[in-house]
mmCIF file of C-alpha atoms and ligand atoms in Angstrom:
data_model
loop_
_atom_site.group_PDB
_atom_site.id
_atom_site.type_symbol
_atom_site.label_atom_id
_atom_site.label_comp_id
_atom_site.label_asym_id
_atom_site.label_seq_id
_atom_site.Cartn_x
_atom_site.Cartn_y
_atom_site.Cartn_z
ATOM 1 C CA MET A 24 -18.104 15.763 20.413
ATOM 2 C CA ASP A 25 -19.475 12.277 21.059
ATOM 3 C CA THR A 26 -17.343 10.907 23.865
ATOM 4 C CA SER A 27 -19.583 7.953 24.637
ATOM 5 C CA ASN A 28 -17.569 5.383 22.735
ATOM 6 C CA GLY A 29 -14.262 4.594 21.038
ATOM 7 C CA PRO A 30 -10.967 5.698 22.568
ATOM 8 C CA PHE A 31 -12.728 7.902 25.143
ATOM 9 C CA GLN A 32 -14.031 4.772 26.863
ATOM 10 C CA ASP A 33 -10.488 3.494 27.360
ATOM 11 C CA LEU A 34 -9.791 6.163 29.961
ATOM 12 C CA GLU A 35 -10.272 5.519 33.639
ATOM 13 C CA ARG A 36 -10.651 9.258 34.218
ATOM 14 C CA ILE A 37 -9.885 12.575 32.577
ATOM 15 C CA LEU A 38 -7.056 14.392 34.318
ATOM 16 C CA ILE A 39 -6.808 17.607 32.281
ATOM 17 C CA THR A 40 -9.598 18.920 30.059
ATOM 18 C CA GLU A 41 -9.210 20.636 26.716
ATOM 19 C CA ALA A 42 -10.184 23.984 28.288
ATOM 20 C CA GLN A 43 -7.634 23.593 31.097
ATOM 21 C CA LEU A 44 -4.930 22.827 28.527
ATOM 22 C CA GLN A 45 -5.681 25.915 26.463
ATOM 23 C CA GLN A 46 -5.817 28.140 29.549
ATOM 24 C CA ARG A 47 -2.469 26.890 30.888
ATOM 25 C CA LEU A 48 -0.830 27.143 27.464
ATOM 26 C CA GLN A 49 -1.692 30.833 27.304
ATOM 27 C CA GLU A 50 0.029 31.354 30.662
ATOM 28 C CA LEU A 51 3.054 29.268 29.656
ATOM 29 C CA GLY A 52 3.391 31.201 26.402
ATOM 30 C CA GLN A 53 3.363 34.419 28.418
ATOM 31 C CA GLU A 54 6.010 33.118 30.885
ATOM 32 C CA ILE A 55 8.244 32.102 27.977
ATOM 33 C CA SER A 56 7.736 35.392 26.115
ATOM 34 C CA ASP A 57 8.602 37.340 29.297
ATOM 35 C CA THR A 58 11.737 35.266 29.925
ATOM 36 C CA TYR A 59 13.167 35.736 26.436
ATOM 37 C CA GLN A 60 12.053 39.351 25.873
ATOM 38 C CA GLY A 61 14.017 41.026 23.088
ATOM 39 C CA ARG A 62 15.811 37.850 22.068
ATOM 40 C CA GLU A 63 15.123 35.268 19.393
ATOM 41 C CA LEU A 64 14.295 31.759 20.435
ATOM 42 C CA VAL A 65 14.863 28.356 18.851
ATOM 43 C CA VAL A 66 12.333 25.787 20.037
ATOM 44 C CA ILE A 67 13.299 22.127 19.632
ATOM 45 C CA ALA A 68 10.482 19.657 20.288
ATOM 46 C CA ILE A 69 10.775 15.921 20.801
ATOM 47 C CA ILE A 70 8.313 14.082 18.555
ATOM 48 C CA ASN A 71 5.936 12.371 18.379
ATOM 49 C CA GLY A 72 4.841 13.114 21.939
ATOM 50 C CA ALA A 73 5.264 16.893 21.854
ATOM 51 C CA ILE A 74 3.603 17.513 18.458
ATOM 52 C CA LEU A 75 0.261 18.810 19.722
ATOM 53 C CA PHE A 76 1.862 20.685 22.624
ATOM 54 C CA LEU A 77 4.369 22.374 20.291
ATOM 55 C CA ALA A 78 1.671 23.408 17.819
ATOM 56 C CA ASP A 79 -0.453 25.067 20.488
ATOM 57 C CA LEU A 80 2.428 26.475 22.559
ATOM 58 C CA VAL A 81 4.242 28.320 19.762
ATOM 59 C CA ARG A 82 1.024 30.144 18.887
ATOM 60 C CA GLN A 83 1.081 31.600 22.413
ATOM 61 C CA ILE A 84 4.685 32.830 22.243
ATOM 62 C CA LYS A 85 4.613 36.438 21.085
ATOM 63 C CA MET A 86 8.186 36.931 19.868
ATOM 64 C CA PRO A 87 10.362 35.896 16.933
ATOM 65 C CA LEU A 88 11.198 32.206 16.972
ATOM 66 C CA GLN A 89 12.249 29.265 14.880
ATOM 67 C CA PHE A 90 11.289 25.701 15.635
ATOM 68 C CA ASP A 91 12.360 22.225 14.662
ATOM 69 C CA THR A 92 11.547 18.722 15.838
ATOM 70 C CA ILE A 93 13.742 15.802 16.769
ATOM 71 C CA ARG A 94 12.875 12.140 16.980
ATOM 72 C CA VAL A 95 14.369 10.206 19.818
ATOM 73 C CA SER A 96 14.892 6.461 19.932
ATOM 74 C CA SER A 97 12.942 4.624 22.595
ATOM 75 C CA TYR A 98 13.246 0.994 23.558
ATOM 76 C CA ARG A 99 10.534 1.191 26.171
ATOM 77 C CA ASP A 100 8.124 -1.398 24.715
ATOM 78 C CA GLU A 101 10.744 -3.829 23.471
ATOM 79 C CA THR A 102 12.406 -6.782 25.089
ATOM 80 C CA THR A 103 15.879 -5.375 24.583
ATOM 81 C CA PRO A 104 17.358 -3.686 27.642
ATOM 82 C CA VAL A 105 16.497 -0.022 28.031
ATOM 83 C CA GLN A 106 19.281 2.053 26.541
ATOM 84 C CA ALA A 107 20.040 5.727 26.807
ATOM 85 C CA PRO A 108 17.851 7.658 24.340
ATOM 86 C CA GLU A 109 19.537 8.935 21.210
ATOM 87 C CA ILE A 110 18.569 11.551 18.631
ATOM 88 C CA ILE A 111 17.680 9.637 15.471
ATOM 89 C CA ASP A 112 17.331 12.644 13.205
ATOM 90 C CA LYS A 113 20.149 15.187 13.075
ATOM 91 C CA ILE A 114 19.213 18.679 14.242
ATOM 92 C CA ARG A 115 19.380 20.817 11.085
ATOM 93 C CA LEU A 116 19.383 24.247 12.716
ATOM 94 C CA ASN A 117 22.701 25.663 13.844
ATOM 95 C CA LEU A 118 22.260 26.041 17.594
ATOM 96 C CA LYS A 119 25.611 27.664 18.262
ATOM 97 C CA GLY A 120 25.169 30.924 20.169
ATOM 98 C CA VAL A 121 21.359 30.888 20.180
ATOM 99 C CA ASP A 122 18.784 30.565 22.968
ATOM 100 C CA VAL A 123 17.294 27.084 22.840
ATOM 101 C CA LEU A 124 14.106 25.848 24.467
ATOM 102 C CA LEU A 125 13.822 22.058 24.479
ATOM 103 C CA VAL A 126 10.198 20.889 24.648
ATOM 104 C CA ASP A 127 8.813 17.485 25.595
ATOM 105 C CA ASP A 128 5.419 16.107 26.486
ATOM 106 C CA ILE A 129 6.217 14.598 29.862
ATOM 107 C CA LEU A 130 9.017 14.406 32.385
ATOM 108 C CA ASP A 131 9.035 10.973 33.948
ATOM 109 C CA THR A 132 12.411 9.538 35.032
ATOM 110 C CA GLY A 133 14.203 12.511 33.429
ATOM 111 C CA GLY A 134 16.369 10.193 31.335
ATOM 112 C CA THR A 135 15.237 11.544 27.970
ATOM 113 C CA LEU A 136 15.561 15.243 28.744
ATOM 114 C CA SER A 137 18.895 14.991 30.531
ATOM 115 C CA LYS A 138 20.431 12.964 27.677
ATOM 116 C CA ILE A 139 19.083 15.230 24.928
ATOM 117 C CA SER A 140 20.073 18.351 26.899
ATOM 118 C CA GLN A 141 23.624 17.029 27.022
ATOM 119 C CA ILE A 142 23.674 16.497 23.240
ATOM 120 C CA ILE A 143 22.321 20.019 22.631
ATOM 121 C CA ARG A 144 24.820 21.558 25.056
ATOM 122 C CA GLU A 145 27.601 20.107 22.931
ATOM 123 C CA MET A 146 26.242 22.263 20.097
ATOM 124 C CA GLN A 147 27.159 25.327 22.230
ATOM 125 C CA PRO A 148 23.882 27.269 22.429
ATOM 126 C CA ALA A 149 23.946 30.640 24.256
ATOM 127 C CA SER A 150 21.420 29.149 26.684
ATOM 128 C CA LEU A 151 19.340 26.018 27.091
ATOM 129 C CA LYS A 152 16.097 25.682 29.020
ATOM 130 C CA THR A 153 13.519 22.915 29.049
ATOM 131 C CA CYS A 154 9.737 22.986 28.935
ATOM 132 C CA VAL A 155 7.415 20.065 29.628
ATOM 133 C CA LEU A 156 3.659 19.925 29.519
ATOM 134 C CA LEU A 157 3.491 17.364 32.312
ATOM 135 C CA ASP A 158 5.748 16.730 35.281
ATOM 136 C CA LYS A 159 5.033 13.300 36.713
ATOM 137 C CA GLN A 160 5.565 12.861 40.419
ATOM 138 C CA THR A 161 7.906 9.880 40.143
ATOM 139 C CA PRO A 162 10.980 9.110 42.197
ATOM 140 C CA ARG A 163 13.815 10.266 39.886
ATOM 141 C CA GLU A 164 17.131 8.528 39.405
ATOM 142 C CA THR A 165 18.510 11.560 37.601
ATOM 143 C CA GLU A 166 18.027 14.846 39.389
ATOM 144 C CA PHE A 167 16.306 16.697 36.586
ATOM 145 C CA GLU A 168 13.942 19.644 36.825
ATOM 146 C CA ALA A 169 12.309 21.383 33.870
ATOM 147 C CA ASP A 170 12.394 25.192 33.694
ATOM 148 C CA PHE A 171 8.818 25.586 32.456
ATOM 149 C CA ILE A 172 6.095 23.158 33.537
ATOM 150 C CA GLY A 173 2.484 22.961 32.398
ATOM 151 C CA PHE A 174 0.998 20.669 35.045
ATOM 152 C CA GLN A 175 2.194 18.466 37.880
ATOM 153 C CA ILE A 176 0.485 15.074 37.659
ATOM 154 C CA PRO A 177 0.393 11.986 39.889
ATOM 155 C CA ASP A 178 2.412 8.873 39.054
ATOM 156 C CA ALA A 179 -0.049 7.279 36.606
ATOM 157 C CA PHE A 180 0.150 6.273 32.948
ATOM 158 C CA VAL A 181 -1.529 9.014 30.947
ATOM 159 C CA VAL A 182 -2.500 9.362 27.291
ATOM 160 C CA GLY A 183 -3.980 11.987 24.995
ATOM 161 C CA TYR A 184 -2.926 15.360 23.589
ATOM 162 C CA GLY A 185 0.172 13.800 22.016
ATOM 163 C CA LEU A 186 0.866 11.146 24.634
ATOM 164 C CA ASP A 187 0.469 7.571 23.486
ATOM 165 C CA PHE A 188 0.272 3.987 24.469
ATOM 166 C CA ALA A 189 1.683 1.913 21.558
ATOM 167 C CA GLU A 190 1.069 4.950 19.272
ATOM 168 C CA ARG A 191 -2.633 5.088 20.165
ATOM 169 C CA TYR A 192 -4.613 7.923 21.817
ATOM 170 C CA ARG A 193 -2.335 10.760 20.671
ATOM 171 C CA HIS A 194 -5.289 12.497 19.016
ATOM 172 C CA LEU A 195 -7.457 12.821 22.131
ATOM 173 C CA PRO A 196 -8.075 16.515 22.905
ATOM 174 C CA HIS A 197 -7.645 15.970 26.662
ATOM 175 C CA ILE A 198 -5.303 14.020 28.936
ATOM 176 C CA GLY A 199 -6.501 11.030 30.916
ATOM 177 C CA VAL A 200 -5.391 7.969 32.806
ATOM 178 C CA LEU A 201 -5.498 4.831 30.672
ATOM 179 C CA LYS A 202 -7.457 1.960 32.212
ATOM 180 C CA PRO A 203 -4.877 -0.394 33.755
ATOM 181 C CA GLU A 204 -6.322 -3.453 31.951
ATOM 182 C CA LEU A 205 -5.586 -1.740 28.612
ATOM 183 C CA GLN A 206 -1.949 -1.020 29.343
ATOM 184 C CA ASN A 207 -0.815 -4.406 28.087
ATOM 185 C CA PRO A 208 -3.540 -5.975 25.977
ATOM 186 C CA PRO A 209 -2.217 -9.197 24.421
ATOM 187 C CA GLN A 210 -3.955 -8.542 21.083
ATOM 188 C CA TRP A 211 -1.883 -5.382 20.483
ATOM 189 C CA PRO A 212 1.414 -5.647 18.640
HETATM 190 P P1 IMP B 302 11.676 9.796 30.802
HETATM 191 O O1 IMP B 302 12.869 9.653 29.914
HETATM 192 O O2 IMP B 302 11.510 8.647 31.741
HETATM 193 O O3 IMP B 302 11.554 11.122 31.500
HETATM 194 O O4 IMP B 302 10.405 9.618 29.887
HETATM 195 C C1 IMP B 302 9.983 10.547 28.992
HETATM 196 C C2 IMP B 302 9.262 9.883 27.848
HETATM 197 O O5 IMP B 302 8.550 8.702 28.264
HETATM 198 C C3 IMP B 302 8.218 10.826 27.310
HETATM 199 O O6 IMP B 302 8.752 11.564 26.224
HETATM 200 C C4 IMP B 302 7.104 9.903 26.902
HETATM 201 O O7 IMP B 302 7.276 9.535 25.535
HETATM 202 C C5 IMP B 302 7.253 8.655 27.738
HETATM 203 N N1 IMP B 302 6.294 8.600 28.878
HETATM 204 C C6 IMP B 302 6.579 8.675 30.195
HETATM 205 N N2 IMP B 302 5.475 8.608 30.941
HETATM 206 C C7 IMP B 302 4.435 8.489 30.079
HETATM 207 C C8 IMP B 302 2.991 8.378 30.254
HETATM 208 O O8 IMP B 302 2.424 8.394 31.360
HETATM 209 N N3 IMP B 302 2.277 8.266 29.099
HETATM 210 C C9 IMP B 302 2.834 8.259 27.866
HETATM 211 N N4 IMP B 302 4.163 8.371 27.664
HETATM 212 C C10 IMP B 302 4.953 8.475 28.762
HETATM 213 MG MG1 MG B 303 6.034 8.113 23.876
#
């Protein structure tokens, strides 16, 4: 692939390569399959961020499963005060009495996963665990730890493999740190 121009040039450095992602996903899939042996899993992924992760992860889980996606409101880039995230789309699967694995791209402050976990718990699943591709080393207000973690990363703004800045860069096959001067370009909406 020609990486000499376009979105690839917007990265300060690559943090996780495509090969490292695929290798770790195999291991994660194995860990998850071992944990839920003999049971049937319902995977709920938060989109858009977890789309690529979900697609690759479920192909590494060797057991019966169902999956669905949820969209969560985010006020991050707006001028309105940051509010607690809410599920925009109703979850269509009946989660009562089933084992649920909630999947997100990245754990940052923990606000998103703790709020969505609380909403899912109200649906009375038999169990609820969380899985994140990236665990950012940020000081957390909410004490939240994910059960399955792909990679620990430093406190930097990363994009690629589903992660965006203003909806860009999600399609990159690797994960990298966005150049700081591109994190708030005035010409972007
Ligand atoms: P939290 O609620 O602070 O844990 O943030 C989780 C959400 O923030 C993720 O689902 C991402 O959409 C977004 N996010 C946090 N850090 C990054 C980053 O470095 N790059 C892209 N998105 C991020
Ligand atoms: Mg996002």
